[in-house]
Amino acid sequence: MPDRTQPTDNVRSTASRVLAVMVTVTIVSSLLLSGFVAAQDSTQDSECTEVVHDGYLTDESYATAYNNGSTIESTTDNVYTSIEQTDAFVRLNAENPNAYCVNMTVKVHPDIIPPADVGELSATDDNTTSTWRNTHDFDTDQSYTEITFELEPESSVTFAPNKIRIKTLSWADQSGSGGFLDRIPVPFSGDGDLEQRSYTIDSANGSIQTVPLENADGQSVDDWQAVYRIGDGQWRPISTDSEDPAFYRVIDNETAVQFHFDTDEYAEGRVEVKFTANPTQIDKLRYDLRSYSASWSDLFNFNLGLPSLVAPTAPAAEVIR
C-alpha cells in the first residue's frame, strides 16, 4: 500500500513544472523591467530638442515695443522667453515647462541689443552658461546678437549682462561711412551663387567678428581662405595661432568662422583680414605666393637680426573649410 504522506511522482513532476514556469516568468519580468529602465535612461540621455526664437530679429514690432520701454515676450515650441531692460542691465528670461531639455537659440534685432561678442555669460543662478555672439546675416546684410544655451526640463533661467559691457563690445553697422557692412553686399544671389567672393574686415569693427559659412536657405561656402596684414604691411596666411595679430576659429560645427584681432598691441583698424569664399585657382596661387613671400621675409629679418614688424608665420596650407 503506497505511503500517502509522501508526494507521488506526478505531484513532484507538476511541482517542478510550476517552479520552472515561475522562474522563467521572474527572469522575463526582470529582463523586461531592465529594458524599460534602459529605455528610460536612453531617452533621458538623448539630445536636447532644438528651439529657435527668431521673432525678436524678424519682427521689427518687437524692437519698437522694446525701445518704448516695454518688456517683449515670445513663445516657440512651448518655450517662453522675454527681454527687458533696466537703467543698467538687459535681462533675458527663458522658461521651459516641457519634460525634456532644449537647446535654445535666441536671435535679437540690433535695435534691441547691439551686436556684440560678449562670449560666455553665466546665468544669475550660476547654473547655466550662455554664449552671446555677434553674427552677420548675409541675406539682410545685417548684424545681430545670437544667444545660445541649454535649458533643463521644467526649469527657468535669467541672464543679465551689463548694458555698458554690451555697448563697449558692440560694433555698429556703418552704412554710408565705408564701414564693414558697406563692403559686404548680399553675398548669396537668388540662384545660389556668391555675388561677392572676397572682402576685407579690420579691427576697427571689433576684436572678434563672426562670418557665417551658410545662410538660412541652406546655401553654404564650402571652401575659403584668408590672409591678414598689419596696416600697409605684407599679407600673410592666417592660422589658428593666437599669438599672431590675427587668427581664426571654426565654430558651430564648421558653419561659421570667427576672426580674432589683437586690439591691445595694435591701433584700431591696423589689423586687416581678407576673406575669400570659394577661391579660384588664381586665388589659390596668389595665396601660395603670399605664403612663400611671408616666409622669406621672416627668414631675411631673422638672418639680419632685425625685428620683424609682424609676428612670424610658418608657411600654411590653404585654409579650407
Coordinates of N, CA and C in Angstrom, one line a residue, residues 18 36 39 50 65 86 119 129 136 147 212 219 227 235 266 271 274 283 296:
V18 N 5.7 23.8 -12.4 CA 5.3 25.1 -11.8 C 6.4 26.0 -11.4
F36 N 13.1 48.4 -19.9 CA 12.3 49.6 -19.7 C 13.1 50.7 -19.1
A39 N 15.6 51.9 -21.5 CA 15.0 52.8 -22.5 C 14.7 54.2 -21.9
E50 N 16.0 71.1 -30.3 CA 16.4 72.4 -30.8 C 15.2 73.4 -30.9
A65 N 8.5 98.1 -29.7 CA 7.9 98.0 -28.3 C 9.0 98.1 -27.2
T86 N 16.7 97.5 -17.7 CA 16.7 98.5 -16.6 C 17.7 99.6 -17.0
G119 N 30.7 86.7 -25.5 CA 31.3 85.4 -25.2 C 30.4 84.7 -24.2
T129 N 25.2 78.4 -18.5 CA 26.1 79.3 -19.2 C 25.6 79.5 -20.6
H136 N 26.5 87.9 -38.5 CA 26.1 88.7 -39.6 C 25.2 87.9 -40.5
I147 N 22.2 84.3 -29.2 CA 22.4 83.8 -27.8 C 22.0 82.3 -27.8
P212 N 29.4 83.8 -40.9 CA 28.7 82.6 -41.2 C 29.1 82.0 -42.5
Q219 N 22.2 77.6 -48.3 CA 23.4 77.9 -49.2 C 24.6 78.0 -48.3
V227 N 43.8 85.8 -45.4 CA 45.2 86.3 -45.1 C 45.0 87.5 -44.3
W235 N 50.7 90.8 -46.7 CA 49.7 89.8 -46.5 C 50.3 88.5 -46.1
Y266 N 47.9 96.7 -31.2 CA 47.8 97.4 -32.5 C 46.7 98.4 -32.5
V271 N 44.9 96.1 -38.0 CA 45.0 94.7 -38.4 C 43.8 94.4 -39.3
K274 N 41.7 89.6 -45.1 CA 41.0 89.5 -46.4 C 40.4 88.0 -46.5
D283 N 43.2 82.5 -57.2 CA 43.2 82.9 -55.8 C 44.1 82.0 -55.0
W296 N 59.9 84.0 -46.6 CA 61.2 84.6 -47.0 C 61.5 85.9 -46.2

